[in-house]
Amino acid sequence: MNVTFIGTGFVGVVSAAVYASFGNQVIGLDVDENKISSLKNSKVPFFEPGLEELLTQQQQAGNLTFTTDYKTAIRNADVIIIAVGTPSAPDGQADLKYVFASAESLAPHLKTGAIVAIKSTVPPGTLNKVEKIIKNKTKTKFFTASVPEFLKEGSAVQDTLKPDRVVIGAIDQEVFEKLEKLHQPLNAPIVKVRPESAQMAKYSANAYLATRITFINQIADLCEKNGADVNDIVKAIGFDKRIGQHYWYPGLGYGGSCFPKDVKELAAYSRAVNENDNLFNKISELNENRIPKLLRKFEKEVGGWENKQIAILGLAFKPNTDDMREAPSTKIIPILLSKGAKIISYDPMASWKGFFRLDNLEENHQQAGTIKEAVKNADVIMSLIEWPEITQFDFSKTKHPDKIQWFIDARNQFHPQTLQQQKYQYLGIGKTN
Ligand code: UGA
């Protein structure tokens, strides 16, 4: 099949490389010439395990090309998948301008019977709007569909190759058949639904997972009041098959480019349809308040931040990515600096300067090249992200012999007793010491 992806951001590039690996002829289209020229040279502008290798392989096999030209990308395409960004508008709703712009640009070049499918996360109703935009520009017969994405950063290639399910939202039988055939090699359950259900399924999945994380964070707060340990709670209730032990380690709240945005969008959508007083508005608020609240608590325990040297371990929003969008580090470091702390940060992949496009870091913030360098002489070590390099590091070797050193384990990844035996003052989440 000839498949074109519009938008070569995270989802577009990963999906293009994976769909090409099934023997499809895939074209990745983007209006950003710099992005396309680096992709043509097999350079991916972000870190994602296994992606560059797969991309290079598929380009060399002749299955995958990139272009900035709509005519080249669309005229032979059987399926066109829109995977452009949908940033949040100031009122929290999804800003669909890139989705609509790509619909306008692709319309004049469509071949008869082509399917235009939306992969970007968009509210119900968007597909009808896209259909109208295209119909205004062409008399060619085409179909539409919704194919939401469920991959996670850091394991995106594996998630796309082995998804838990594929959701296809469409009306026409012909469209279901063609898209089912396209997704057959994934060997995953295929859920065929109306487009509105597909779009709601995407928001529901992310909002549910975000709610689960917020729920356990709230339980963690209560545990701190009474001597319970939130890790024990997860273990104890997780044996109930309806609940499970997975995907709810407590911490600093959810971050990244998806959950914060998608929950806010669902909240804004709820308000727009007069469902004002529902869960999603509250979830966002609780998540946003989480870091300031925890920092106030830690500040009291360590006796204030002023003049403290603080090692921040983990700048990315989670392990195995260099993505710092809505990462805890981006909220914590400015607060600590404003309170007079000195920061030495470390991340295996993410760069503070790179993310904020800075020439220099602020006077009181340096980024170290190793964990050892970051923690040397630190008054407080804050382990923010569970990168294996951080969680497997032997901190006994770096303990300052004379200094009181606090260890804030913001993901509950360490054994409190081990660190206490090594003479660290341990602080975790959802437990009293
Ligand atoms: C998320 C979803 O998991 C994907 O299914 C979805 O396709 C994607 O958003 C998207 O909409 O594009 P992602 O943002 O890459 O994927 O990352 P997750 O691994 O789900 O983590 C999200 C946030 O929740 C991170 O800040 C993580 O640290 C936090 N988290 C996760 C917790 O605090 N506790 C947990 O138990 C799990």
Short mmCIF file of C-alpha atoms in Angstrom, two decimals, residues 82-374:
data_model
loop_
_atom_site.label_atom_id
_atom_site.label_comp_id
_atom_site.label_asym_id
_atom_site.label_seq_id
_atom_site.Cartn_x
_atom_site.Cartn_y
_atom_site.Cartn_z
CA ILE A 82 -2.47 13.10 9.53
CA ALA A 83 -0.07 13.07 12.49
CA VAL A 84 0.59 16.79 12.99
CA GLY A 85 0.82 18.45 16.40
CA THR A 86 -2.27 19.70 18.22
CA PRO A 87 -0.95 22.17 20.78
CA SER A 88 -3.27 23.42 23.51
CA ALA A 89 -5.05 26.71 22.88
CA PRO A 90 -5.08 29.21 25.81
CA ASP A 91 -8.53 27.95 26.93
CA GLY A 92 -7.17 24.37 27.14
CA GLN A 93 -8.93 23.11 23.99
CA ALA A 94 -6.89 21.45 21.24
CA ASP A 95 -5.67 23.96 18.67
CA LEU A 96 -6.49 22.21 15.39
CA LYS A 97 -4.92 24.72 12.99
CA TYR A 98 -2.24 22.31 11.74
CA VAL A 99 -4.79 19.53 11.20
CA PHE A 100 -7.00 21.87 9.17
CA ALA A 101 -4.05 23.34 7.24
CA SER A 102 -2.87 19.89 6.21
CA ALA A 103 -6.42 18.94 5.11
CA GLU A 104 -6.52 22.04 2.86
CA SER A 105 -3.12 21.34 1.38
CA LEU A 106 -3.66 17.65 0.66
CA ALA A 107 -7.15 18.04 -0.89
CA PRO A 108 -6.19 19.10 -4.45
CA HIS A 109 -3.84 16.12 -4.90
CA LEU A 110 -6.04 13.25 -3.68
CA LYS A 111 -6.47 10.19 -5.88
CA THR A 112 -9.92 8.62 -6.19
CA GLY A 113 -10.84 6.43 -3.23
CA ALA A 114 -7.97 7.58 -0.98
CA ILE A 115 -8.51 7.40 2.77
CA VAL A 116 -7.63 10.44 4.90
CA ALA A 117 -7.18 9.26 8.48
CA ILE A 118 -6.44 11.36 11.57
CA LYS A 119 -3.88 10.00 14.02
CA SER A 120 -3.33 13.26 15.92
CA THR A 121 -5.26 13.46 19.21
CA VAL A 122 -8.36 15.50 18.38
CA PRO A 123 -11.79 16.00 19.98
CA PRO A 124 -14.89 14.23 18.63
CA GLY A 125 -16.33 16.12 15.67
CA THR A 126 -12.95 16.99 14.13
CA LEU A 127 -13.21 14.39 11.37
CA ASN A 128 -16.43 15.98 10.04
CA LYS A 129 -14.71 19.36 9.92
CA VAL A 130 -11.74 17.90 8.05
CA GLU A 131 -14.10 16.20 5.60
CA LYS A 132 -15.83 19.54 4.91
CA ILE A 133 -12.50 21.33 4.35
CA ILE A 134 -11.40 18.71 1.82
CA LYS A 135 -14.78 18.67 0.04
CA ASN A 136 -14.53 22.43 -0.46
CA LYS A 137 -11.30 21.92 -2.38
CA THR A 138 -11.91 18.81 -4.49
CA LYS A 139 -14.56 16.83 -6.35
CA THR A 140 -12.50 13.61 -6.04
CA LYS A 141 -14.22 10.83 -4.07
CA PHE A 142 -12.35 10.13 -0.81
CA PHE A 143 -12.97 8.52 2.57
CA THR A 144 -12.11 9.52 6.13
CA ALA A 145 -11.18 7.65 9.29
CA SER A 146 -9.78 8.08 12.76
CA VAL A 147 -6.81 5.95 13.85
CA PRO A 148 -5.68 7.19 17.30
CA GLU A 149 -2.19 6.47 18.60
CA PHE A 150 -1.36 4.76 21.89
CA LEU A 151 2.47 4.52 21.77
CA LYS A 152 4.65 5.68 24.68
CA GLU A 153 7.85 7.64 24.36
CA GLY A 154 10.92 5.61 25.24
CA SER A 155 9.35 2.40 23.92
CA ALA A 156 7.64 3.85 20.86
CA VAL A 157 9.08 1.48 18.25
CA GLN A 158 8.14 -1.61 20.28
CA ASP A 159 4.70 -0.16 21.15
CA THR A 160 4.00 0.50 17.46
CA LEU A 161 5.24 -2.93 16.38
CA LYS A 162 3.34 -4.74 19.13
CA PRO A 163 0.36 -2.59 20.14
CA ASP A 164 -2.17 -3.85 22.70
CA ARG A 165 -4.87 -2.96 20.15
CA VAL A 166 -5.53 -0.97 17.01
CA VAL A 167 -8.57 1.30 17.04
CA ILE A 168 -10.14 2.18 13.69
CA GLY A 169 -12.94 4.73 13.64
CA ALA A 170 -14.86 4.89 10.37
CA ILE A 171 -18.28 4.64 8.78
CA ASP A 172 -17.69 2.84 5.46
CA GLN A 173 -17.10 -0.91 5.30
CA GLU A 174 -14.55 -0.36 2.52
CA VAL A 175 -12.48 1.82 4.83
CA PHE A 176 -12.52 -0.74 7.65
CA GLU A 177 -11.37 -3.44 5.24
CA LYS A 178 -8.49 -1.40 3.82
CA LEU A 179 -7.28 -0.17 7.21
CA GLU A 180 -7.62 -3.63 8.71
CA LYS A 181 -5.40 -4.95 5.91
CA LEU A 182 -2.86 -2.19 6.57
CA HIS A 183 -2.69 -3.13 10.27
CA GLN A 184 -2.79 -6.93 9.79
CA PRO A 185 1.00 -7.41 10.20
CA LEU A 186 0.78 -6.01 13.74
CA ASN A 187 -1.18 -9.09 14.77
CA ALA A 188 -3.14 -7.07 17.35
CA PRO A 189 -6.83 -7.01 18.24
CA ILE A 190 -8.59 -4.52 15.98
CA VAL A 191 -11.42 -2.49 17.48
CA LYS A 192 -13.73 -1.12 14.77
CA VAL A 193 -15.90 1.75 15.94
CA ARG A 194 -17.48 5.05 14.91
CA PRO A 195 -14.97 7.93 14.48
CA GLU A 196 -16.31 9.70 17.59
CA SER A 197 -15.70 6.57 19.68
CA ALA A 198 -12.14 6.28 18.38
CA GLN A 199 -11.44 9.88 19.35
CA MET A 200 -13.06 9.48 22.78
CA ALA A 201 -11.14 6.21 23.30
CA LYS A 202 -7.83 8.06 22.98
CA TYR A 203 -8.81 10.77 25.49
CA SER A 204 -10.32 8.17 27.82
CA ALA A 205 -7.18 6.00 27.86
CA ASN A 206 -4.91 8.92 28.72
CA ALA A 207 -7.34 10.46 31.19
CA TYR A 208 -7.82 7.11 32.94
CA LEU A 209 -4.06 6.55 33.30
CA ALA A 210 -3.57 10.12 34.51
CA THR A 211 -6.40 9.62 37.03
CA ARG A 212 -4.80 6.40 38.26
CA ILE A 213 -1.50 8.22 38.85
CA THR A 214 -3.27 11.12 40.58
CA PHE A 215 -5.23 8.67 42.72
CA ILE A 216 -2.12 6.91 44.03
CA ASN A 217 -0.42 10.26 44.63
CA GLN A 218 -3.38 11.30 46.79
CA ILE A 219 -3.18 8.01 48.70
CA ALA A 220 0.57 8.66 49.15
CA ASP A 221 -0.21 12.02 50.77
CA LEU A 222 -2.56 10.32 53.24
CA CYS A 223 0.01 7.60 54.02
CA GLU A 224 2.43 10.29 55.17
CA LYS A 225 -0.07 11.32 57.84
CA ASN A 226 -0.39 7.91 59.43
CA GLY A 227 2.75 5.77 59.12
CA ALA A 228 1.49 3.65 56.20
CA ASP A 229 3.74 3.07 53.18
CA VAL A 230 2.20 3.69 49.77
CA ASN A 231 4.34 0.93 48.20
CA ASP A 232 2.71 -1.56 50.59
CA ILE A 233 -0.72 -0.25 49.57
CA VAL A 234 0.01 -0.80 45.86
CA LYS A 235 1.20 -4.32 46.62
CA ALA A 236 -1.76 -5.12 48.85
CA ILE A 237 -4.55 -3.83 46.64
CA GLY A 238 -2.80 -4.81 43.40
CA PHE A 239 -3.52 -8.49 44.01
CA ASP A 240 -7.13 -7.67 43.24
CA LYS A 241 -7.26 -8.52 39.53
CA ARG A 242 -9.63 -5.64 38.92
CA ILE A 243 -6.94 -3.24 40.18
CA GLY A 244 -3.51 -4.72 39.35
CA GLN A 245 -0.01 -3.70 40.47
CA HIS A 246 1.00 -2.00 37.23
CA TYR A 247 1.22 1.62 36.16
CA TRP A 248 0.73 3.51 39.32
CA TYR A 249 3.96 4.20 40.98
CA PRO A 250 3.57 7.41 42.94
CA GLY A 251 5.77 10.42 42.40
CA LEU A 252 5.76 14.03 41.38
CA GLY A 253 2.67 13.76 39.18
CA TYR A 254 2.40 12.98 35.50
CA GLY A 255 4.34 14.95 32.87
CA GLY A 256 5.28 14.66 29.22
CA SER A 257 3.68 15.99 26.08
CA CYS A 258 0.48 13.93 26.35
CA PHE A 259 -1.19 13.44 29.72
CA PRO A 260 -1.14 17.06 30.96
CA LYS A 261 -2.37 18.32 27.59
CA ASP A 262 -4.92 15.59 26.91
CA VAL A 263 -6.51 15.78 30.37
CA LYS A 264 -6.79 19.56 30.01
CA GLU A 265 -8.31 19.13 26.56
CA LEU A 266 -10.86 16.65 27.87
CA ALA A 267 -11.67 19.11 30.67
CA ALA A 268 -12.06 21.96 28.14
CA TYR A 269 -14.20 19.74 25.92
CA SER A 270 -16.35 18.85 28.96
CA ARG A 271 -16.89 22.55 29.68
CA ALA A 272 -17.72 23.22 26.03
CA VAL A 273 -20.52 20.64 26.18
CA ASN A 274 -21.76 21.94 29.55
CA GLU A 275 -20.34 19.14 31.66
CA ASN A 276 -18.62 21.64 33.89
CA ASP A 277 -18.26 19.94 37.19
CA ASN A 278 -16.54 16.70 36.26
CA LEU A 279 -13.42 14.80 37.27
CA PHE A 280 -11.08 15.96 34.53
CA ASN A 281 -10.89 19.60 35.65
CA LYS A 282 -9.97 18.45 39.15
CA ILE A 283 -7.33 15.93 38.00
CA SER A 284 -5.40 18.64 36.13
CA GLU A 285 -5.55 20.98 39.10
CA LEU A 286 -4.29 18.30 41.52
CA ASN A 287 -1.44 17.39 39.19
CA GLU A 288 -0.37 21.00 38.77
CA ASN A 289 -0.38 21.61 42.50
CA ARG A 290 1.59 18.47 43.25
CA ILE A 291 5.16 19.71 42.73
CA PRO A 292 4.79 23.01 44.66
CA LYS A 293 3.10 21.10 47.49
CA LEU A 294 5.83 18.43 47.71
CA LEU A 295 8.59 21.04 47.47
CA ARG A 296 7.11 22.93 50.44
CA LYS A 297 7.16 19.70 52.43
CA PHE A 298 10.75 18.82 51.45
CA GLU A 299 11.86 22.41 52.11
CA LYS A 300 10.71 22.09 55.73
CA GLU A 301 12.43 18.72 56.17
CA VAL A 302 15.83 19.83 54.82
CA GLY A 303 15.68 23.17 56.64
CA GLY A 304 15.22 25.50 53.65
CA TRP A 305 16.79 25.66 50.18
CA GLU A 306 18.87 28.82 50.59
CA ASN A 307 22.59 28.24 49.90
CA LYS A 308 22.01 24.49 49.59
CA GLN A 309 23.86 22.70 46.82
CA ILE A 310 21.32 20.41 45.16
CA ALA A 311 22.02 17.57 42.74
CA ILE A 312 19.07 17.05 40.39
CA LEU A 313 19.22 13.58 38.83
CA GLY A 314 16.95 13.23 35.78
CA LEU A 315 15.94 16.17 33.60
CA ALA A 316 13.76 14.33 31.05
CA PHE A 317 10.09 13.68 31.85
CA LYS A 318 10.80 9.94 32.08
CA PRO A 319 13.59 7.45 31.31
CA ASN A 320 14.76 6.54 27.78
CA THR A 321 13.89 9.87 26.24
CA ASP A 322 15.50 13.30 25.96
CA ASP A 323 12.05 14.92 26.01
CA MET A 324 11.73 17.54 28.74
CA ARG A 325 8.20 18.71 27.97
CA GLU A 326 6.32 19.08 31.29
CA ALA A 327 9.22 17.32 33.04
CA PRO A 328 9.38 17.71 36.85
CA SER A 329 12.87 19.22 36.47
CA THR A 330 11.49 22.18 34.50
CA LYS A 331 9.21 23.07 37.43
CA ILE A 332 11.48 22.18 40.33
CA ILE A 333 14.75 23.83 39.23
CA PRO A 334 13.29 27.36 38.81
CA ILE A 335 11.64 27.16 42.26
CA LEU A 336 14.88 26.01 43.91
CA LEU A 337 16.92 28.72 42.14
CA SER A 338 14.43 31.39 43.19
CA LYS A 339 14.92 30.26 46.79
CA GLY A 340 18.69 30.71 46.60
CA ALA A 341 19.82 27.12 45.98
CA LYS A 342 22.73 26.10 43.74
CA ILE A 343 21.93 23.33 41.27
CA ILE A 344 24.08 20.73 39.59
CA SER A 345 21.87 18.65 37.31
CA TYR A 346 22.50 15.43 35.43
CA ASP A 347 20.63 13.44 32.79
CA PRO A 348 21.93 10.62 30.55
CA MET A 349 20.25 12.18 27.47
CA ALA A 350 18.38 15.41 28.09
CA SER A 351 20.10 18.78 28.00
CA TRP A 352 18.80 21.83 29.88
CA LYS A 353 20.60 24.19 27.50
CA GLY A 354 19.34 22.30 24.46
CA PHE A 355 15.73 22.28 25.66
CA PHE A 356 15.59 25.96 26.56
CA ARG A 357 17.87 26.94 23.63
CA LEU A 358 20.22 28.73 26.02
CA ASP A 359 23.78 29.81 25.33
CA ASN A 360 24.65 29.48 29.00
CA LEU A 361 22.97 28.11 32.06
CA GLU A 362 22.02 30.45 34.87
CA GLU A 363 24.76 31.44 37.26
CA ASN A 364 23.65 28.97 39.92
CA HIS A 365 22.88 26.04 37.64
CA GLN A 366 25.42 23.73 36.02
CA GLN A 367 24.78 20.50 34.17
CA ALA A 368 27.27 17.77 35.06
CA GLY A 369 28.57 15.05 32.74
CA THR A 370 28.29 12.25 35.31
CA ILE A 371 26.23 11.36 38.38
CA LYS A 372 29.42 11.34 40.44
CA GLU A 373 30.20 14.91 39.46
CA ALA A 374 26.63 16.05 40.17
#
